[in-house]
Coordinates of N, CA and C in Angstrom, one line a residue:
M204 N -23.0 130.9 -100.7 CA -22.7 131.0 -99.4 C -22.9 129.8 -98.6
I205 N -21.9 129.5 -97.6 CA -21.9 128.3 -97.0 C -23.1 128.3 -95.8
K206 N -23.9 127.3 -95.8 CA -25.0 127.2 -94.9 C -24.3 126.7 -93.3
P207 N -24.7 127.3 -92.2 CA -24.3 126.8 -91.0 C -24.4 125.2 -90.6
L208 N -23.7 124.6 -90.0 CA -23.7 123.3 -89.7 C -24.9 122.9 -88.7
V209 N -25.5 121.7 -89.0 CA -26.8 121.4 -88.2 C -26.4 120.3 -87.3
D210 N -26.5 120.6 -85.9 CA -26.2 119.4 -84.9 C -26.9 118.2 -85.4
P211 N -26.1 117.2 -85.5 CA -26.7 116.0 -86.1 C -27.7 115.1 -85.0
T212 N -27.4 115.4 -83.7 CA -28.0 114.7 -82.7 C -29.5 115.3 -82.4
G213 N -29.7 116.5 -82.8 CA -31.0 117.1 -82.8 C -31.1 117.6 -81.5
A214 N -30.2 117.8 -80.7 CA -30.2 118.4 -79.2 C -30.7 119.6 -79.4
S215 N -31.5 120.0 -78.5 CA -31.7 121.6 -78.4 C -30.8 122.3 -77.3
D216 N -30.9 123.5 -77.5 CA -30.2 124.4 -76.8 C -30.1 124.1 -75.2
P217 N -29.0 123.7 -74.7 CA -29.0 123.3 -73.3 C -29.5 124.2 -72.3
S218 N -29.6 125.5 -72.7 CA -30.2 126.6 -71.8 C -31.6 126.4 -71.6
K219 N -32.2 125.5 -72.6 CA -33.8 125.7 -72.7 C -34.2 124.3 -72.1
I220 N -33.4 123.4 -71.7 CA -33.5 122.1 -70.9 C -34.5 122.2 -69.8
T221 N -35.6 121.7 -69.7 CA -36.6 121.7 -68.5 C -36.1 121.0 -67.3
P222 N -35.7 121.4 -66.2 CA -35.2 120.5 -65.3 C -36.1 119.5 -64.9
D223 N -35.4 118.5 -64.4 CA -36.3 117.1 -63.8 C -37.1 117.5 -62.7
K224 N -38.2 117.2 -62.6 CA -39.0 117.7 -61.5 C -38.8 117.1 -60.3
T225 N -38.1 115.7 -60.3 CA -37.7 115.1 -59.0 C -36.7 115.6 -58.6
T226 N -35.9 116.7 -59.1 CA -34.9 117.4 -58.4 C -35.2 118.6 -57.8
Q227 N -36.5 119.0 -58.1 CA -36.9 120.4 -57.5 C -37.2 120.2 -56.0
K228 N -37.1 121.4 -55.6 CA -37.1 121.5 -54.2 C -38.5 121.2 -53.7
G229 N -38.8 120.9 -52.7 CA -40.4 120.5 -52.1 C -40.9 119.1 -52.7
M230 N -40.1 118.2 -53.3 CA -40.3 116.9 -53.6 C -40.9 116.0 -52.5
N231 N -42.1 115.3 -52.7 CA -42.3 114.6 -51.5 C -41.3 113.3 -51.2
Q232 N -40.9 113.0 -50.1 CA -40.0 112.0 -50.0 C -40.9 110.6 -49.8
P233 N -40.1 109.4 -50.3 CA -41.1 108.1 -50.4 C -41.3 107.9 -48.9
D234 N -42.7 107.3 -48.7 CA -43.0 106.9 -47.4 C -42.6 105.6 -46.9
T235 N -41.7 105.6 -45.9 CA -40.9 104.5 -45.3 C -41.7 103.9 -43.9
S236 N -42.9 104.4 -43.6 CA -43.5 104.1 -42.3 C -43.8 102.6 -42.4
S237 N -44.3 102.1 -43.5 CA -44.7 100.7 -43.4 C -43.7 99.7 -43.5
F238 N -42.4 100.1 -43.9 CA -41.3 99.3 -43.7 C -40.7 99.3 -42.3
Q239 N -40.8 100.5 -41.6 CA -40.3 100.6 -40.4 C -41.1 99.8 -39.5
A240 N -42.6 99.9 -39.6 CA -43.5 99.1 -38.9 C -43.2 97.6 -39.1
Y241 N -43.0 97.1 -40.3 CA -42.7 95.9 -40.3 C -41.4 95.3 -39.7
K242 N -40.3 96.2 -39.8 CA -39.1 95.9 -38.9 C -39.5 95.7 -37.4
E243 N -40.3 96.6 -36.8 CA -40.8 96.7 -35.5 C -41.7 95.6 -35.1
E244 N -42.4 94.9 -36.0 CA -43.3 94.0 -35.7 C -42.9 92.6 -36.0
A245 N -41.6 92.3 -36.7 CA -41.0 91.2 -37.2 C -41.0 90.2 -36.0
P246 N -41.3 88.9 -36.3 CA -41.4 87.9 -35.1 C -39.9 87.8 -34.8
A247 N -39.7 87.6 -33.2 CA -38.4 87.1 -32.9 C -38.0 85.7 -33.2
A248 N -36.7 85.5 -33.2 CA -36.3 84.2 -33.7 C -36.8 83.1 -32.7
P249 N -37.2 81.9 -33.2 CA -37.5 80.9 -32.3 C -36.5 80.7 -31.2
P250 N -36.8 80.0 -29.9 CA -35.8 79.7 -29.0 C -35.1 78.3 -29.4
T251 N -34.1 78.2 -29.0 CA -33.2 77.0 -29.5 C -33.9 75.8 -28.7
S252 N -33.5 74.6 -29.0 CA -33.9 73.5 -28.4 C -33.6 73.3 -27.0
K253 N -32.3 73.9 -26.6 CA -31.8 73.8 -25.4 C -32.8 74.6 -24.4
A254 N -33.3 75.8 -24.9 CA -34.2 76.5 -24.0 C -35.4 75.9 -23.8
T255 N -35.9 74.9 -24.5 CA -37.0 74.2 -24.3 C -36.9 72.9 -23.5
E256 N -35.9 72.5 -23.1 CA -35.6 71.3 -22.4 C -35.9 71.5 -20.9
M257 N -36.7 70.5 -20.3 CA -37.0 70.7 -18.9 C -36.4 69.8 -17.9
T258 N -36.1 70.5 -17.0 CA -35.1 69.6 -15.7 C -36.3 69.2 -14.8
P259 N -35.8 68.2 -14.1 CA -36.9 67.7 -12.8 C -37.2 68.8 -12.3
M260 N -36.7 69.9 -11.9 CA -37.2 71.0 -11.1 C -38.1 71.6 -11.9
D261 N -38.0 71.9 -13.3 CA -39.0 72.6 -14.2 C -40.3 71.8 -14.0
L262 N -40.2 70.6 -14.0 CA -41.5 69.6 -14.1 C -42.0 69.7 -12.7
A263 N -41.3 69.8 -11.7 CA -41.8 69.8 -10.4 C -42.5 71.1 -10.2
T264 N -42.0 72.3 -10.7 CA -42.7 73.7 -10.5 C -43.9 73.8 -11.3
K265 N -44.0 73.2 -12.4 CA -45.1 73.0 -13.4 C -46.2 72.1 -12.7
A266 N -45.9 71.1 -12.0 CA -46.8 70.2 -11.3 C -47.4 70.9 -10.0
G267 N -46.8 72.0 -9.5 CA -47.2 72.6 -8.3 C -46.5 72.1 -7.1
I268 N -45.3 71.4 -7.2 CA -44.7 70.9 -6.0 C -43.5 71.8 -5.7
S269 N -43.5 71.9 -4.2 CA -42.6 72.9 -3.9 C -41.7 72.4 -2.8
T270 N -42.2 71.1 -2.1 CA -41.2 70.3 -1.2 C -40.3 69.6 -1.8
T271 N -39.4 69.4 -1.0 CA -38.1 68.3 -1.3 C -38.7 67.0 -1.1
P272 N -38.8 65.9 -1.9 CA -39.4 64.8 -1.5 C -38.4 63.8 -0.6
T273 N -39.0 63.1 0.2 CA -38.4 62.1 1.1 C -39.1 60.8 0.9
Y274 N -38.5 59.7 1.4 CA -39.2 58.4 1.2 C -40.4 58.5 1.9
Q275 N -40.6 59.1 3.1 CA -41.8 59.3 3.8 C -42.9 60.2 3.0
S276 N -42.5 61.0 2.6 CA -43.4 62.2 1.8 C -44.1 61.4 0.4
L277 N -43.2 60.5 -0.2 CA -43.5 59.7 -1.3 C -44.6 58.6 -1.0
L278 N -44.3 58.1 0.4 CA -45.1 57.1 0.9 C -46.7 57.7 1.2
A279 N -46.5 58.9 1.7 CA -47.8 59.7 2.0 C -48.6 60.0 0.6
Q280 N -47.7 60.5 -0.2 CA -48.4 60.8 -1.6 C -49.0 59.4 -2.2
T281 N -48.4 58.3 -2.0 CA -48.9 57.2 -2.5 C -50.2 56.6 -1.9
A282 N -50.2 56.6 -0.5 CA -51.4 56.5 0.1 C -52.5 57.4 -0.1
N283 N -52.4 58.7 -0.2 CA -53.4 59.7 -0.7 C -53.9 59.1 -2.2
T284 N -53.1 58.8 -2.9 CA -53.7 58.4 -4.3 C -54.4 57.2 -4.3
Q285 N -54.0 56.2 -3.4 CA -54.8 55.0 -3.1 C -56.2 55.2 -2.6
D286 N -56.3 56.3 -1.6 CA -57.5 56.6 -1.2 C -58.4 57.2 -2.3
T287 N -57.9 58.0 -3.0 CA -58.6 58.8 -4.1 C -59.1 57.8 -5.2
L288 N -58.2 56.7 -5.5 CA -58.8 55.6 -6.2 C -59.8 54.9 -5.7
G289 N -59.8 54.6 -4.4 CA -60.9 53.9 -3.7 C -62.1 54.7 -3.9
N290 N -62.2 55.9 -3.7 CA -63.4 56.8 -3.9 C -63.9 56.6 -5.3
A291 N -63.2 56.6 -6.2 CA -63.7 56.4 -7.6 C -64.3 55.0 -7.9
Q292 N -63.5 54.0 -7.1 CA -64.0 52.7 -7.3 C -65.4 52.5 -6.7
S293 N -65.7 53.2 -5.4 CA -67.0 53.1 -4.8 C -68.1 53.7 -5.7
S294 N -67.7 54.9 -6.3 CA -68.7 55.5 -7.1 C -69.2 54.7 -8.4
L295 N -68.1 53.9 -8.9 CA -68.4 53.1 -10.0 C -69.3 52.0 -9.7
Q296 N -69.4 51.7 -8.4 CA -70.2 50.4 -7.8 C -71.7 50.9 -7.7
T297 N -71.9 52.2 -7.9 CA -73.4 52.8 -7.7 C -74.3 52.0 -8.6
P298 N -75.4 51.5 -8.2 CA -76.5 50.8 -8.9 C -77.1 51.8 -10.0
N299 N -77.3 51.1 -11.1 CA -77.9 52.0 -12.2 C -77.3 53.1 -12.8
L300 N -75.9 53.1 -12.3 CA -75.0 54.2 -12.9 C -74.8 54.2 -14.5
K301 N -75.0 55.2 -15.0 CA -75.0 55.4 -16.6 C -74.1 56.8 -16.9
L302 N -73.1 56.6 -17.7 CA -72.6 57.7 -18.2 C -72.8 58.2 -19.6
K303 N -72.7 59.5 -19.8 CA -72.8 60.0 -21.3 C -71.3 59.9 -22.0
K304 N -71.5 59.7 -23.2 CA -70.3 59.5 -24.0 C -69.1 60.3 -23.7
S305 N -69.4 61.7 -23.4 CA -68.5 62.6 -23.2 C -67.8 62.4 -22.0
Q306 N -68.5 61.8 -21.0 CA -68.1 61.4 -19.7 C -67.3 60.2 -19.7
T307 N -67.7 59.3 -20.7 CA -67.0 58.0 -20.9 C -65.7 58.3 -21.5
D308 N -65.6 59.1 -22.5 CA -64.3 59.4 -23.2 C -63.4 60.2 -22.4
L309 N -64.0 61.1 -21.6 CA -62.9 61.8 -20.7 C -62.4 61.0 -19.7
L310 N -63.2 60.0 -19.0 CA -62.7 59.3 -17.9 C -61.7 58.1 -18.7
N311 N -62.0 57.9 -19.6 CA -61.1 56.8 -20.4 C -59.6 57.6 -20.4
T312 N -59.7 58.7 -20.9 CA -58.4 59.5 -21.2 C -57.7 59.8 -19.8
K313 N -58.4 60.2 -18.9 CA -57.8 60.5 -17.7 C -57.2 59.2 -16.8
L314 N -58.0 58.2 -16.9 CA -57.5 56.9 -16.1 C -56.4 56.2 -16.9
N315 N -56.5 56.4 -18.0 CA -55.2 55.8 -19.0 C -54.1 56.5 -18.8
N316 N -54.2 58.1 -18.7 CA -53.1 58.9 -18.4 C -52.4 58.5 -17.0
A317 N -53.4 58.4 -16.0 CA -52.9 58.1 -14.5 C -52.2 56.9 -14.4
N318 N -52.7 55.9 -15.2 CA -51.7 54.5 -15.4 C -50.5 54.7 -15.8
V319 N -50.4 55.7 -17.0 CA -49.2 55.8 -17.6 C -48.1 56.3 -16.7
N320 N -48.5 57.5 -16.0 CA -47.7 58.0 -15.1 C -47.4 57.1 -13.9
L321 N -48.2 56.2 -13.4 CA -47.9 55.5 -12.3 C -47.0 54.5 -12.8
Q322 N -46.9 53.9 -14.0 CA -46.1 53.0 -14.4 C -44.6 53.6 -14.6
S323 N -44.6 55.0 -15.0 CA -43.4 55.5 -15.1 C -42.7 55.8 -13.8
A324 N -43.6 56.0 -12.8 CA -43.1 56.4 -11.3 C -42.4 55.0 -10.9
N325 N -43.1 53.8 -11.1 CA -42.6 52.6 -10.7 C -41.2 52.3 -11.3
E326 N -41.2 52.5 -12.6 CA -40.0 52.2 -13.4 C -38.9 52.9 -12.7
K327 N -39.1 54.3 -12.5 CA -38.1 55.1 -11.9 C -37.7 54.6 -10.6
L328 N -38.7 53.9 -9.8 CA -38.5 53.5 -8.3 C -37.7 52.2 -8.5
G329 N -37.8 51.5 -9.5 CA -37.2 50.1 -9.8 C -38.2 49.2 -9.0
A330 N -39.7 49.5 -9.0 CA -40.7 48.9 -8.6 C -41.2 47.8 -9.6
K331 N -41.7 46.7 -9.5 CA -42.6 46.0 -10.2 C -43.5 46.6 -10.9
V332 N -43.8 46.3 -12.2 CA -44.8 46.9 -12.9 C -45.7 45.8 -13.3
P333 N -46.9 45.7 -12.5 CA -48.0 44.5 -12.6 C -48.5 44.4 -13.9
D334 N -49.0 43.1 -14.1 CA -49.7 43.0 -15.6 C -51.0 43.8 -15.6
Q335 N -51.5 44.1 -16.6 CA -52.6 44.8 -16.8 C -53.9 43.9 -16.5
T336 N -54.9 44.5 -15.9 CA -56.2 43.7 -15.8 C -56.8 43.2 -17.1
Q337 N -57.1 42.0 -17.1 CA -57.8 41.6 -18.5 C -59.4 41.9 -18.3
V338 N -59.7 42.7 -19.3 CA -61.1 43.1 -19.4 C -61.8 42.6 -20.8
P339 N -62.9 41.9 -21.0 CA -63.4 41.6 -22.1 C -63.5 42.9 -23.1
K340 N -63.4 42.6 -24.3 CA -63.6 43.6 -25.2 C -64.8 44.1 -25.5
N341 N -66.0 43.4 -25.0 CA -67.3 43.7 -25.2 C -67.7 44.4 -23.7
A342 N -66.8 44.6 -22.9 CA -67.3 45.0 -21.4 C -67.8 46.4 -21.4
S343 N -68.6 46.6 -20.5 CA -69.1 47.7 -20.6 C -68.1 49.0 -20.1
P344 N -68.5 50.1 -20.2 CA -67.5 51.4 -20.0 C -67.2 51.4 -18.4
V345 N -68.1 51.0 -17.6 CA -68.0 51.0 -16.1 C -67.1 49.8 -15.7
A346 N -67.1 48.7 -16.3 CA -66.3 47.5 -16.2 C -64.8 47.9 -16.6
R347 N -64.7 48.5 -17.7 CA -63.4 48.9 -18.2 C -62.7 49.9 -17.1
F348 N -63.7 50.8 -16.6 CA -62.8 51.9 -15.6 C -62.6 51.2 -14.4
V349 N -63.4 50.1 -13.9 CA -63.0 49.3 -12.7 C -61.6 48.5 -13.0
G350 N -61.4 48.1 -14.2 CA -60.1 47.5 -14.5 C -59.1 48.5 -14.4
L351 N -59.1 49.7 -15.0 CA -58.2 50.7 -15.1 C -57.7 51.1 -13.5
L352 N -58.9 51.2 -12.7 CA -58.5 51.7 -11.3 C -57.8 50.4 -10.5
T353 N -58.2 49.3 -10.9 CA -57.6 48.2 -10.4 C -56.1 48.2 -10.6
D354 N -55.7 48.4 -12.0 CA -54.3 48.4 -12.4 C -53.7 49.5 -11.6
G355 N -54.3 50.5 -11.4 CA -53.6 51.8 -10.7 C -53.4 51.3 -9.1
Q356 N -54.3 50.6 -8.6 CA -54.2 50.1 -7.1 C -52.7 49.2 -7.1
N357 N -52.9 48.3 -8.2 CA -51.9 47.3 -8.2 C -50.4 48.0 -8.3
K358 N -50.4 49.0 -9.2 CA -49.1 49.7 -9.4 C -48.6 50.5 -8.0
L359 N -49.7 51.1 -7.2 CA -49.3 51.9 -6.2 C -48.9 50.8 -5.0
N360 N -49.5 49.7 -5.0 CA -49.1 48.7 -3.9 C -47.6 48.1 -4.1
E361 N -47.2 48.2 -5.5 CA -45.7 47.8 -5.5 C -44.9 49.0 -5.3
A362 N -45.4 50.2 -5.7 CA -44.5 51.4 -5.4 C -44.4 51.4 -4.0
K363 N -45.4 51.3 -3.1 CA -45.5 51.4 -1.6 C -44.5 50.3 -1.0
T364 N -44.5 49.1 -1.7 CA -43.7 48.2 -1.2 C -42.1 48.6 -1.2
T365 N -41.9 48.9 -2.4 CA -40.5 49.4 -2.7 C -40.0 50.7 -1.9
L366 N -41.0 51.6 -1.8 CA -40.5 52.5 -0.9 C -40.3 52.3 0.7
Q367 N -41.1 51.4 1.0 CA -40.7 51.1 2.3 C -39.3 50.3 2.4
N368 N -39.1 49.6 1.4 CA -37.6 48.8 1.5 C -36.6 49.8 1.4
L369 N -36.8 50.7 0.4 CA -35.9 51.9 0.5 C -35.8 52.8 1.7
K370 N -36.8 53.0 2.3 CA -36.9 53.7 3.6 C -35.9 53.0 4.7
S371 N -36.2 51.5 4.7 CA -35.5 50.9 5.6 C -34.0 50.4 5.3
G372 N -33.5 51.0 4.2 CA -31.9 51.1 4.0 C -31.7 50.1 2.8
Q373 N -32.7 49.5 2.3 CA -32.6 48.5 1.1 C -32.5 49.3 -0.2
G374 N -31.2 50.0 -0.5 CA -31.1 50.6 -1.6 C -31.3 52.2 -1.4
A375 N -31.1 52.9 -2.5 CA -31.0 54.6 -2.4 C -31.4 55.0 -3.6
L376 N -32.1 56.2 -3.8 CA -32.3 56.9 -4.7 C -31.7 58.3 -4.8
Q377 N -31.3 58.8 -6.0 CA -30.8 60.1 -6.2 C -31.7 61.1 -5.9
P378 N -31.5 62.3 -5.4 CA -32.6 63.5 -5.2 C -33.2 63.7 -6.6
G379 N -32.7 63.7 -7.7 CA -33.3 64.0 -8.9 C -34.2 62.9 -9.4
Q380 N -33.9 61.6 -9.1 CA -34.8 60.5 -9.2 C -36.1 60.6 -8.5
M381 N -36.0 61.0 -7.1 CA -37.0 61.3 -6.2 C -38.0 62.3 -6.7
L382 N -37.3 63.4 -7.1 CA -38.1 64.5 -7.7 C -38.9 64.1 -8.8
L383 N -38.5 63.3 -9.8 CA -39.3 62.9 -10.9 C -40.3 62.0 -10.5
I384 N -40.0 61.0 -9.6 CA -41.0 60.1 -8.9 C -42.2 61.0 -8.4
Q385 N -41.9 61.9 -7.6 CA -42.8 62.6 -7.0 C -43.6 63.5 -8.1
V386 N -43.1 64.1 -9.2 CA -43.7 64.5 -10.2 C -44.7 63.7 -10.9
K387 N -44.4 62.4 -11.2 CA -45.1 61.3 -11.8 C -46.4 60.9 -11.0
L388 N -46.2 60.9 -9.8 CA -47.2 60.6 -8.8 C -48.2 61.8 -8.7
S389 N -47.7 62.9 -8.7 CA -48.6 64.0 -8.6 C -49.4 64.1 -9.9
Q390 N -48.9 63.9 -11.2 CA -49.6 64.0 -12.4 C -50.6 62.8 -12.5
A391 N -50.4 61.8 -11.7 CA -51.2 60.6 -11.6 C -52.4 60.9 -10.7
Q392 N -52.1 61.7 -9.6 CA -52.9 61.8 -8.6 C -54.1 62.9 -9.2
Q393 N -53.4 64.0 -10.1 CA -54.3 65.0 -10.4 C -55.4 64.3 -11.4
E394 N -55.0 63.4 -12.3 CA -55.9 62.7 -13.2 C -57.0 62.0 -12.4
I395 N -56.5 61.2 -11.2 CA -57.4 60.3 -10.7 C -58.5 61.3 -9.8
E396 N -58.1 62.3 -9.4 CA -58.8 63.2 -8.4 C -59.9 63.8 -9.3
Y397 N -59.6 64.1 -10.7 CA -60.5 64.7 -11.4 C -61.6 63.6 -11.8
S398 N -61.1 62.3 -11.9 CA -62.2 61.3 -12.3 C -63.0 61.1 -11.2
S399 N -62.4 61.1 -10.1 CA -63.1 60.8 -8.8 C -64.4 62.0 -8.7
V400 N -63.8 63.0 -8.9 CA -64.9 64.3 -8.6 C -66.0 64.1 -9.7
L401 N -65.5 63.9 -10.9 CA -66.6 63.7 -12.1 C -67.6 62.6 -11.8
L402 N -66.9 61.3 -11.2 CA -67.9 60.4 -11.0 C -68.8 60.7 -9.8
S403 N -68.4 61.4 -8.9 CA -69.2 61.9 -7.8 C -70.2 62.7 -8.2
S404 N -70.1 63.6 -9.0 CA -70.9 64.4 -9.6 C -72.2 63.6 -10.4
V405 N -71.7 62.7 -11.2 CA -72.6 61.8 -11.7 C -73.6 61.0 -10.8
V406 N -73.0 60.5 -9.6 CA -73.8 59.9 -8.8 C -74.7 60.8 -7.9
S407 N -74.2 61.9 -7.7 CA -75.1 63.1 -6.9 C -76.3 63.5 -7.8
S408 N -76.1 63.6 -9.2 CA -77.1 63.8 -10.0 C -78.2 62.5 -10.2
L409 N -77.7 61.5 -10.2 CA -78.3 60.3 -10.2 C -79.3 60.2 -8.8
K410 N -78.7 60.5 -7.8 CA -79.6 60.6 -6.6 C -80.8 61.5 -6.4
T411 N -80.3 62.5 -7.2 CA -81.3 63.6 -7.4 C -82.5 63.1 -8.2
I412 N -82.2 62.7 -9.3 CA -83.1 62.3 -10.2 C -84.1 61.2 -9.9
L413 N -83.3 60.0 -9.2 CA -84.3 59.1 -8.5 C -84.9 59.4 -7.2
G414 N -84.3 60.4 -6.6 CA -85.1 60.8 -5.4 C -85.0 59.7 -4.3
I415 N -83.7 58.9 -4.3 CA -83.4 57.8 -3.3 C -82.2 58.1 -2.8
Q416 N -81.8 57.5 -1.6 CA -80.8 57.3 -0.9 C -79.9 56.1 -1.5
I417 N -78.9 56.3 -2.5 CA -78.2 55.2 -2.9 C -77.1 54.7 -1.9

């Protein structure tokens, strides 16, 4: 008697194959919430270099300037800055004046920044940039600050002379140039005002400690 053929693959009856559980109804769908959250929180592309470029008007707005500069307004601004410099110089002449290291470092930064801005204003004006005051390397902090304030006064004197010449018709500046000069003068004035207030505070404290009228 001939024996029935046996399936060489060993496969079982197709009718008895157990269905894949992943195809059954009611299967949990993959959680995509974390991916969606990542998409929503992904950082925006950084702005291009053109978007970060600042115009003279942007600088003026940042410096809190809202008026259109004129030769007369620039002269007034120069005079106000000179007055503030004078107040700071008077404070530095106070007897027994001593500054903490933190105050010395801050004044050094502020007054150097002021001179940088004043030099920039003079260059844009076409004014002469005076030589720096020579101060000995071993000079005291107060002596160095007096030198920086003197440099500032010299720069402002040159700026004042040039502005007076421009006002009288000896040359002319474009509106954009005048706006940049106004910005630089304002930035210098802010640094000098801060220095003057700091020095006034130190002098006031000294008067209180010594209990005398200086």
